[in-house]
Amino acid sequence: MKYFNKEVQIALVAIAGIVVLFFGLQFLKGLSLYSNEDTYYVAFDDISGLSASSPVYAAGYKVGVVKDIIYNYEKTGEIVAVLGLDKNLRLPKGSTAEIESDMLGNIKVNLMLTGNPLEHLTVGDTIIGNKDAGMLGRAAAMIPAVEKMLPKLDSIMANLNMLLADQALVNSIHNVDRITSNLTVTTKEMNKLMAGLNGKVPGMMEKADRVLDNTDKMTARLAAVDVASTMAKVDATLANVHSMTEKMNSREGSLGLLMNDPELYNNLTATMRDADSLMIDLKQHPKRYVHFSIFGRKDK
């Protein structure tokens, strides 16, 4: 027990703290604590802030980390990222890698598992790397198009301001307001009219019922009329008229002779003409026909 004095205990605690700190730093960096990973290389022209301990994803799943960044001095402009990937991952030939950054500035590597799925890369092979601009990059690419649109937007805004400043538009808005007010008043009047009609509907229905009752009574009376007897009387009357008409057309009776005997008609006409002449002569020479004398008649 004498070997575990205070100095030894302090030394053991310090060593344990250093070991824990080392592995903690490795864990915080995202590096694996064990050696169950395969090493691959990715060649980039521009890493855009990629650093060791950046995560590596495949189809959105974390499969490893960036272990180191190496600048290739032999091939100017090429930067190689050393990837530590899970041993269970098989990379098809033709796969590529992309550097992607989000809105917060976090950078990661995405593996594009494309190519021939039957052939796989060998551990230690180099993958072609590209750079994905991300949302910020796409927004920056849109800036030239936006700049071209700005003059058109200014023109549109100027025309819009002119339109809004036009007095005709203001008057139109006021007219619309008045029309709306008139429609409101009209709606109220229509409501009053409908309310009045609703109040008169019961009386109108009663009158309609009375009319229908009178119609029913008239129909009943018409149904009670002896149509056959009435028609028989009408037929008899028509027969009498027909008989009278035949007699008038024949030479029987005074009326028939008068209507059908030309000689009788001519005689009556001559008689009426003579009577007319007599009356005219009587009016012109009354003394020829009427004469009064106390002493007797004188011949003329």
PDB file of N, CA and C in Angstrom, residues 42-126:
ATOM      1  N   VAL A  42     -10.389  11.923 -51.671  1.00  0.00           N
ATOM      2  CA  VAL A  42     -11.210  12.714 -52.583  1.00  0.00           C
ATOM      3  C   VAL A  42     -10.408  13.918 -53.029  1.00  0.00           C
ATOM      4  N   ALA A  43     -10.318  14.122 -54.360  1.00  0.00           N
ATOM      5  CA  ALA A  43      -9.547  15.238 -54.914  1.00  0.00           C
ATOM      6  C   ALA A  43     -10.502  16.387 -55.228  1.00  0.00           C
ATOM      7  N   PHE A  44     -10.190  17.573 -54.662  1.00  0.00           N
ATOM      8  CA  PHE A  44     -10.993  18.779 -54.868  1.00  0.00           C
ATOM      9  C   PHE A  44     -10.118  19.873 -55.480  1.00  0.00           C
ATOM     10  N   ASP A  45     -10.755  20.749 -56.248  1.00  0.00           N
ATOM     11  CA  ASP A  45     -10.089  21.966 -56.707  1.00  0.00           C
ATOM     12  C   ASP A  45     -10.225  23.079 -55.689  1.00  0.00           C
ATOM     13  N   ASP A  46     -11.297  23.021 -54.921  1.00  0.00           N
ATOM     14  CA  ASP A  46     -11.558  24.053 -53.907  1.00  0.00           C
ATOM     15  C   ASP A  46     -12.368  23.399 -52.799  1.00  0.00           C
ATOM     16  N   ILE A  47     -11.841  23.429 -51.592  1.00  0.00           N
ATOM     17  CA  ILE A  47     -12.539  22.773 -50.484  1.00  0.00           C
ATOM     18  C   ILE A  47     -13.504  23.713 -49.772  1.00  0.00           C
ATOM     19  N   SER A  48     -13.407  25.029 -50.021  1.00  0.00           N
ATOM     20  CA  SER A  48     -14.365  26.015 -49.490  1.00  0.00           C
ATOM     21  C   SER A  48     -14.590  25.865 -47.988  1.00  0.00           C
ATOM     22  N   GLY A  49     -13.513  25.770 -47.220  1.00  0.00           N
ATOM     23  CA  GLY A  49     -13.639  25.733 -45.766  1.00  0.00           C
ATOM     24  C   GLY A  49     -13.776  24.348 -45.183  1.00  0.00           C
ATOM     25  N   LEU A  50     -13.709  23.296 -46.010  1.00  0.00           N
ATOM     26  CA  LEU A  50     -13.778  21.936 -45.475  1.00  0.00           C
ATOM     27  C   LEU A  50     -12.564  21.686 -44.588  1.00  0.00           C
ATOM     28  N   SER A  51     -12.793  21.041 -43.475  1.00  0.00           N
ATOM     29  CA  SER A  51     -11.712  20.803 -42.517  1.00  0.00           C
ATOM     30  C   SER A  51     -11.827  19.397 -41.959  1.00  0.00           C
ATOM     31  N   ALA A  52     -10.804  18.988 -41.256  1.00  0.00           N
ATOM     32  CA  ALA A  52     -10.828  17.687 -40.597  1.00  0.00           C
ATOM     33  C   ALA A  52     -11.970  17.640 -39.587  1.00  0.00           C
ATOM     34  N   SER A  53     -12.538  16.487 -39.417  1.00  0.00           N
ATOM     35  CA  SER A  53     -13.671  16.197 -38.527  1.00  0.00           C
ATOM     36  C   SER A  53     -15.012  16.588 -39.147  1.00  0.00           C
ATOM     37  N   SER A  54     -15.006  17.093 -40.406  1.00  0.00           N
ATOM     38  CA  SER A  54     -16.295  17.369 -41.058  1.00  0.00           C
ATOM     39  C   SER A  54     -16.988  16.045 -41.364  1.00  0.00           C
ATOM     40  N   PRO A  55     -18.283  15.973 -41.201  1.00  0.00           N
ATOM     41  CA  PRO A  55     -18.980  14.704 -41.405  1.00  0.00           C
ATOM     42  C   PRO A  55     -19.106  14.354 -42.889  1.00  0.00           C
ATOM     43  N   VAL A  56     -19.231  13.049 -43.145  1.00  0.00           N
ATOM     44  CA  VAL A  56     -19.434  12.524 -44.492  1.00  0.00           C
ATOM     45  C   VAL A  56     -20.762  11.771 -44.500  1.00  0.00           C
ATOM     46  N   TYR A  57     -21.606  12.083 -45.482  1.00  0.00           N
ATOM     47  CA  TYR A  57     -22.947  11.486 -45.564  1.00  0.00           C
ATOM     48  C   TYR A  57     -23.109  10.757 -46.883  1.00  0.00           C
ATOM     49  N   ALA A  58     -23.931   9.731 -46.843  1.00  0.00           N
ATOM     50  CA  ALA A  58     -24.351   9.003 -48.047  1.00  0.00           C
ATOM     51  C   ALA A  58     -25.854   8.825 -47.963  1.00  0.00           C
ATOM     52  N   ALA A  59     -26.570   9.445 -48.917  1.00  0.00           N
ATOM     53  CA  ALA A  59     -28.039   9.406 -48.920  1.00  0.00           C
ATOM     54  C   ALA A  59     -28.605   9.941 -47.609  1.00  0.00           C
ATOM     55  N   GLY A  60     -27.961  10.965 -47.030  1.00  0.00           N
ATOM     56  CA  GLY A  60     -28.441  11.586 -45.804  1.00  0.00           C
ATOM     57  C   GLY A  60     -28.034  10.881 -44.536  1.00  0.00           C
ATOM     58  N   TYR A  61     -27.276   9.787 -44.645  1.00  0.00           N
ATOM     59  CA  TYR A  61     -26.860   9.033 -43.447  1.00  0.00           C
ATOM     60  C   TYR A  61     -25.356   9.210 -43.244  1.00  0.00           C
ATOM     61  N   LYS A  62     -24.970   9.500 -41.999  1.00  0.00           N
ATOM     62  CA  LYS A  62     -23.562   9.720 -41.722  1.00  0.00           C
ATOM     63  C   LYS A  62     -22.813   8.390 -41.784  1.00  0.00           C
ATOM     64  N   VAL A  63     -21.780   8.350 -42.659  1.00  0.00           N
ATOM     65  CA  VAL A  63     -21.016   7.105 -42.850  1.00  0.00           C
ATOM     66  C   VAL A  63     -19.545   7.281 -42.502  1.00  0.00           C
ATOM     67  N   GLY A  64     -19.160   8.502 -42.102  1.00  0.00           N
ATOM     68  CA  GLY A  64     -17.767   8.688 -41.747  1.00  0.00           C
ATOM     69  C   GLY A  64     -17.450  10.149 -41.516  1.00  0.00           C
ATOM     70  N   VAL A  65     -16.124  10.440 -41.414  1.00  0.00           N
ATOM     71  CA  VAL A  65     -15.665  11.807 -41.186  1.00  0.00           C
ATOM     72  C   VAL A  65     -14.446  12.078 -42.058  1.00  0.00           C
ATOM     73  N   VAL A  66     -14.163  13.380 -42.196  1.00  0.00           N
ATOM     74  CA  VAL A  66     -12.933  13.785 -42.881  1.00  0.00           C
ATOM     75  C   VAL A  66     -11.790  13.693 -41.869  1.00  0.00           C
ATOM     76  N   LYS A  67     -10.817  12.838 -42.166  1.00  0.00           N
ATOM     77  CA  LYS A  67      -9.724  12.621 -41.224  1.00  0.00           C
ATOM     78  C   LYS A  67      -8.611  13.667 -41.374  1.00  0.00           C
ATOM     79  N   ASP A  68      -8.403  14.101 -42.611  1.00  0.00           N
ATOM     80  CA  ASP A  68      -7.294  15.039 -42.821  1.00  0.00           C
ATOM     81  C   ASP A  68      -7.486  15.738 -44.161  1.00  0.00           C
ATOM     82  N   ILE A  69      -6.838  16.892 -44.300  1.00  0.00           N
ATOM     83  CA  ILE A  69      -6.826  17.652 -45.539  1.00  0.00           C
ATOM     84  C   ILE A  69      -5.372  17.778 -45.977  1.00  0.00           C
ATOM     85  N   ILE A  70      -5.073  17.379 -47.217  1.00  0.00           N
ATOM     86  CA  ILE A  70      -3.696  17.385 -47.726  1.00  0.00           C
ATOM     87  C   ILE A  70      -3.648  18.217 -48.997  1.00  0.00           C
ATOM     88  N   TYR A  71      -2.713  19.135 -49.064  1.00  0.00           N
ATOM     89  CA  TYR A  71      -2.508  19.927 -50.282  1.00  0.00           C
ATOM     90  C   TYR A  71      -1.473  19.223 -51.140  1.00  0.00           C
ATOM     91  N   ASN A  72      -1.844  18.955 -52.393  1.00  0.00           N
ATOM     92  CA  ASN A  72      -0.956  18.252 -53.309  1.00  0.00           C
ATOM     93  C   ASN A  72      -0.016  19.264 -53.973  1.00  0.00           C
ATOM     94  N   TYR A  73       1.179  19.304 -53.489  1.00  0.00           N
ATOM     95  CA  TYR A  73       2.149  20.260 -54.037  1.00  0.00           C
ATOM     96  C   TYR A  73       2.656  19.835 -55.394  1.00  0.00           C
ATOM     97  N   GLU A  74       2.563  18.558 -55.696  1.00  0.00           N
ATOM     98  CA  GLU A  74       3.028  18.097 -56.999  1.00  0.00           C
ATOM     99  C   GLU A  74       2.052  18.510 -58.106  1.00  0.00           C
ATOM    100  N   LYS A  75       0.780  18.526 -57.807  1.00  0.00           N
ATOM    101  CA  LYS A  75      -0.244  18.942 -58.769  1.00  0.00           C
ATOM    102  C   LYS A  75      -0.895  20.197 -58.216  1.00  0.00           C
ATOM    103  N   THR A  76      -0.433  21.333 -58.716  1.00  0.00           N
ATOM    104  CA  THR A  76      -0.855  22.618 -58.168  1.00  0.00           C
ATOM    105  C   THR A  76      -2.363  22.800 -58.303  1.00  0.00           C
ATOM    106  N   GLY A  77      -2.974  23.234 -57.211  1.00  0.00           N
ATOM    107  CA  GLY A  77      -4.406  23.504 -57.206  1.00  0.00           C
ATOM    108  C   GLY A  77      -5.248  22.328 -56.764  1.00  0.00           C
ATOM    109  N   GLU A  78      -4.653  21.169 -56.540  1.00  0.00           N
ATOM    110  CA  GLU A  78      -5.434  20.005 -56.113  1.00  0.00           C
ATOM    111  C   GLU A  78      -5.278  19.811 -54.613  1.00  0.00           C
ATOM    112  N   ILE A  79      -6.424  19.643 -53.963  1.00  0.00           N
ATOM    113  CA  ILE A  79      -6.445  19.409 -52.519  1.00  0.00           C
ATOM    114  C   ILE A  79      -7.129  18.068 -52.293  1.00  0.00           C
ATOM    115  N   VAL A  80      -6.498  17.240 -51.467  1.00  0.00           N
ATOM    116  CA  VAL A  80      -7.004  15.893 -51.219  1.00  0.00           C
ATOM    117  C   VAL A  80      -7.542  15.822 -49.800  1.00  0.00           C
ATOM    118  N   ALA A  81      -8.791  15.321 -49.712  1.00  0.00           N
ATOM    119  CA  ALA A  81      -9.403  15.095 -48.405  1.00  0.00           C
ATOM    120  C   ALA A  81      -9.355  13.610 -48.104  1.00  0.00           C
ATOM    121  N   VAL A  82      -8.881  13.292 -46.920  1.00  0.00           N
ATOM    122  CA  VAL A  82      -8.790  11.898 -46.488  1.00  0.00           C
ATOM    123  C   VAL A  82     -10.063  11.568 -45.728  1.00  0.00           C
ATOM    124  N   LEU A  83     -10.807  10.579 -46.232  1.00  0.00           N
ATOM    125  CA  LEU A  83     -12.085  10.198 -45.620  1.00  0.00           C
ATOM    126  C   LEU A  83     -11.932   8.880 -44.884  1.00  0.00           C
ATOM    127  N   GLY A  84     -12.461   8.848 -43.678  1.00  0.00           N
ATOM    128  CA  GLY A  84     -12.566   7.608 -42.931  1.00  0.00           C
ATOM    129  C   GLY A  84     -14.006   7.132 -42.969  1.00  0.00           C
ATOM    130  N   LEU A  85     -14.296   6.063 -43.752  1.00  0.00           N
ATOM    131  CA  LEU A  85     -15.653   5.583 -43.956  1.00  0.00           C
ATOM    132  C   LEU A  85     -15.859   4.248 -43.279  1.00  0.00           C
ATOM    133  N   ASP A  86     -17.112   3.974 -42.970  1.00  0.00           N
ATOM    134  CA  ASP A  86     -17.484   2.710 -42.333  1.00  0.00           C
ATOM    135  C   ASP A  86     -17.076   1.543 -43.228  1.00  0.00           C
ATOM    136  N   LYS A  87     -16.506   0.493 -42.604  1.00  0.00           N
ATOM    137  CA  LYS A  87     -16.042  -0.659 -43.378  1.00  0.00           C
ATOM    138  C   LYS A  87     -17.173  -1.383 -44.088  1.00  0.00           C
ATOM    139  N   ASN A  88     -18.379  -1.243 -43.594  1.00  0.00           N
ATOM    140  CA  ASN A  88     -19.507  -1.929 -44.233  1.00  0.00           C
ATOM    141  C   ASN A  88     -19.986  -1.235 -45.510  1.00  0.00           C
ATOM    142  N   LEU A  89     -19.484  -0.007 -45.764  1.00  0.00           N
ATOM    143  CA  LEU A  89     -19.914   0.747 -46.940  1.00  0.00           C
ATOM    144  C   LEU A  89     -19.101   0.303 -48.147  1.00  0.00           C
ATOM    145  N   ARG A  90     -19.794   0.027 -49.239  1.00  0.00           N
ATOM    146  CA  ARG A  90     -19.166  -0.322 -50.502  1.00  0.00           C
ATOM    147  C   ARG A  90     -19.479   0.787 -51.510  1.00  0.00           C
ATOM    148  N   LEU A  91     -18.420   1.381 -52.055  1.00  0.00           N
ATOM    149  CA  LEU A  91     -18.594   2.487 -52.989  1.00  0.00           C
ATOM    150  C   LEU A  91     -18.559   1.955 -54.418  1.00  0.00           C
ATOM    151  N   PRO A  92     -19.653   2.126 -55.187  1.00  0.00           N
ATOM    152  CA  PRO A  92     -19.636   1.691 -56.588  1.00  0.00           C
ATOM    153  C   PRO A  92     -18.649   2.522 -57.393  1.00  0.00           C
ATOM    154  N   LYS A  93     -18.093   1.915 -58.430  1.00  0.00           N
ATOM    155  CA  LYS A  93     -17.194   2.656 -59.307  1.00  0.00           C
ATOM    156  C   LYS A  93     -17.976   3.745 -60.027  1.00  0.00           C
ATOM    157  N   GLY A  94     -17.381   4.916 -60.088  1.00  0.00           N
ATOM    158  CA  GLY A  94     -18.068   6.056 -60.677  1.00  0.00           C
ATOM    159  C   GLY A  94     -18.694   6.981 -59.653  1.00  0.00           C
ATOM    160  N   SER A  95     -18.643   6.622 -58.371  1.00  0.00           N
ATOM    161  CA  SER A  95     -19.189   7.479 -57.328  1.00  0.00           C
ATOM    162  C   SER A  95     -18.358   8.750 -57.217  1.00  0.00           C
ATOM    163  N   THR A  96     -19.008   9.825 -56.797  1.00  0.00           N
ATOM    164  CA  THR A  96     -18.346  11.114 -56.633  1.00  0.00           C
ATOM    165  C   THR A  96     -18.665  11.664 -55.251  1.00  0.00           C
ATOM    166  N   ALA A  97     -18.002  12.753 -54.904  1.00  0.00           N
ATOM    167  CA  ALA A  97     -18.223  13.411 -53.610  1.00  0.00           C
ATOM    168  C   ALA A  97     -18.432  14.899 -53.844  1.00  0.00           C
ATOM    169  N   GLU A  98     -19.306  15.490 -53.024  1.00  0.00           N
ATOM    170  CA  GLU A  98     -19.616  16.913 -53.124  1.00  0.00           C
ATOM    171  C   GLU A  98     -19.450  17.580 -51.779  1.00  0.00           C
ATOM    172  N   ILE A  99     -18.938  18.810 -51.805  1.00  0.00           N
ATOM    173  CA  ILE A  99     -18.894  19.625 -50.596  1.00  0.00           C
ATOM    174  C   ILE A  99     -20.146  20.492 -50.579  1.00  0.00           C
ATOM    175  N   GLU A 100     -20.874  20.440 -49.486  1.00  0.00           N
ATOM    176  CA  GLU A 100     -22.129  21.187 -49.378  1.00  0.00           C
ATOM    177  C   GLU A 100     -22.121  21.978 -48.082  1.00  0.00           C
ATOM    178  N   SER A 101     -22.598  23.211 -48.157  1.00  0.00           N
ATOM    179  CA  SER A 101     -22.695  24.068 -46.970  1.00  0.00           C
ATOM    180  C   SER A 101     -24.134  24.520 -46.813  1.00  0.00           C
ATOM    181  N   ASP A 102     -24.605  24.610 -45.544  1.00  0.00           N
ATOM    182  CA  ASP A 102     -25.972  25.042 -45.288  1.00  0.00           C
ATOM    183  C   ASP A 102     -26.005  26.523 -44.944  1.00  0.00           C
ATOM    184  N   MET A 103     -27.208  27.019 -44.567  1.00  0.00           N
ATOM    185  CA  MET A 103     -27.377  28.438 -44.271  1.00  0.00           C
ATOM    186  C   MET A 103     -26.555  28.890 -43.075  1.00  0.00           C
ATOM    187  N   LEU A 104     -26.261  27.964 -42.153  1.00  0.00           N
ATOM    188  CA  LEU A 104     -25.506  28.315 -40.952  1.00  0.00           C
ATOM    189  C   LEU A 104     -24.002  28.223 -41.157  1.00  0.00           C
ATOM    190  N   GLY A 105     -23.586  27.822 -42.340  1.00  0.00           N
ATOM    191  CA  GLY A 105     -22.154  27.740 -42.610  1.00  0.00           C
ATOM    192  C   GLY A 105     -21.552  26.390 -42.291  1.00  0.00           C
ATOM    193  N   ASN A 106     -22.341  25.406 -41.872  1.00  0.00           N
ATOM    194  CA  ASN A 106     -21.818  24.072 -41.608  1.00  0.00           C
ATOM    195  C   ASN A 106     -21.494  23.379 -42.930  1.00  0.00           C
ATOM    196  N   ILE A 107     -20.334  22.755 -42.980  1.00  0.00           N
ATOM    197  CA  ILE A 107     -19.853  22.131 -44.218  1.00  0.00           C
ATOM    198  C   ILE A 107     -19.797  20.622 -44.014  1.00  0.00           C
ATOM    199  N   LYS A 108     -20.212  19.897 -45.046  1.00  0.00           N
ATOM    200  CA  LYS A 108     -20.181  18.444 -45.006  1.00  0.00           C
ATOM    201  C   LYS A 108     -19.862  17.906 -46.385  1.00  0.00           C
ATOM    202  N   VAL A 109     -19.555  16.615 -46.425  1.00  0.00           N
ATOM    203  CA  VAL A 109     -19.267  15.943 -47.688  1.00  0.00           C
ATOM    204  C   VAL A 109     -20.385  14.949 -47.955  1.00  0.00           C
ATOM    205  N   ASN A 110     -20.963  15.034 -49.159  1.00  0.00           N
ATOM    206  CA  ASN A 110     -21.994  14.102 -49.582  1.00  0.00           C
ATOM    207  C   ASN A 110     -21.422  13.159 -50.624  1.00  0.00           C
ATOM    208  N   LEU A 111     -21.589  11.855 -50.406  1.00  0.00           N
ATOM    209  CA  LEU A 111     -21.148  10.854 -51.366  1.00  0.00           C
ATOM    210  C   LEU A 111     -22.287  10.540 -52.321  1.00  0.00           C
ATOM    211  N   MET A 112     -22.029  10.656 -53.633  1.00  0.00           N
ATOM    212  CA  MET A 112     -23.015  10.336 -54.662  1.00  0.00           C
ATOM    213  C   MET A 112     -22.748   8.915 -55.138  1.00  0.00           C
ATOM    214  N   LEU A 113     -23.519   7.951 -54.610  1.00  0.00           N
ATOM    215  CA  LEU A 113     -23.287   6.534 -54.903  1.00  0.00           C
ATOM    216  C   LEU A 113     -23.930   6.185 -56.234  1.00  0.00           C
ATOM    217  N   THR A 114     -23.241   6.549 -57.305  1.00  0.00           N
ATOM    218  CA  THR A 114     -23.719   6.263 -58.646  1.00  0.00           C
ATOM    219  C   THR A 114     -22.668   5.471 -59.396  1.00  0.00           C
ATOM    220  N   GLY A 115     -23.017   5.060 -60.593  1.00  0.00           N
ATOM    221  CA  GLY A 115     -22.068   4.298 -61.393  1.00  0.00           C
ATOM    222  C   GLY A 115     -22.466   2.838 -61.466  1.00  0.00           C
ATOM    223  N   ASN A 116     -21.493   1.978 -61.585  1.00  0.00           N
ATOM    224  CA  ASN A 116     -21.739   0.534 -61.735  1.00  0.00           C
ATOM    225  C   ASN A 116     -21.865  -0.114 -60.371  1.00  0.00           C
ATOM    226  N   PRO A 117     -23.065  -0.581 -59.992  1.00  0.00           N
ATOM    227  CA  PRO A 117     -23.213  -1.169 -58.655  1.00  0.00           C
ATOM    228  C   PRO A 117     -22.557  -2.537 -58.496  1.00  0.00           C
ATOM    229  N   LEU A 118     -22.162  -3.144 -59.621  1.00  0.00           N
ATOM    230  CA  LEU A 118     -21.538  -4.478 -59.536  1.00  0.00           C
ATOM    231  C   LEU A 118     -20.037  -4.384 -59.294  1.00  0.00           C
ATOM    232  N   GLU A 119     -19.443  -3.250 -59.556  1.00  0.00           N
ATOM    233  CA  GLU A 119     -18.020  -3.053 -59.337  1.00  0.00           C
ATOM    234  C   GLU A 119     -17.832  -2.009 -58.251  1.00  0.00           C
ATOM    235  N   HIS A 120     -16.940  -2.223 -57.361  1.00  0.00           N
ATOM    236  CA  HIS A 120     -16.732  -1.337 -56.225  1.00  0.00           C
ATOM    237  C   HIS A 120     -15.308  -0.800 -56.210  1.00  0.00           C
ATOM    238  N   LEU A 121     -15.157   0.356 -55.583  1.00  0.00           N
ATOM    239  CA  LEU A 121     -13.842   0.944 -55.407  1.00  0.00           C
ATOM    240  C   LEU A 121     -13.050   0.164 -54.361  1.00  0.00           C
ATOM    241  N   THR A 122     -11.760   0.180 -54.538  1.00  0.00           N
ATOM    242  CA  THR A 122     -10.876  -0.479 -53.573  1.00  0.00           C
ATOM    243  C   THR A 122     -10.499   0.532 -52.486  1.00  0.00           C
ATOM    244  N   VAL A 123     -10.329   0.011 -51.285  1.00  0.00           N
ATOM    245  CA  VAL A 123      -9.938   0.878 -50.183  1.00  0.00           C
ATOM    246  C   VAL A 123      -8.631   1.589 -50.540  1.00  0.00           C
ATOM    247  N   GLY A 124      -8.628   2.901 -50.372  1.00  0.00           N
ATOM    248  CA  GLY A 124      -7.467   3.712 -50.708  1.00  0.00           C
ATOM    249  C   GLY A 124      -7.570   4.373 -52.066  1.00  0.00           C
ATOM    250  N   ASP A 125      -8.652   4.091 -52.843  1.00  0.00           N
ATOM    251  CA  ASP A 125      -8.823   4.737 -54.144  1.00  0.00           C
ATOM    252  C   ASP A 125      -9.189   6.205 -53.958  1.00  0.00           C
ATOM    253  N   THR A 126      -8.989   6.960 -55.059  1.00  0.00           N
ATOM    254  CA  THR A 126      -9.290   8.393 -55.041  1.00  0.00           C
ATOM    255  C   THR A 126     -10.610   8.648 -55.763  1.00  0.00           C
TER     256      THR A 126
END
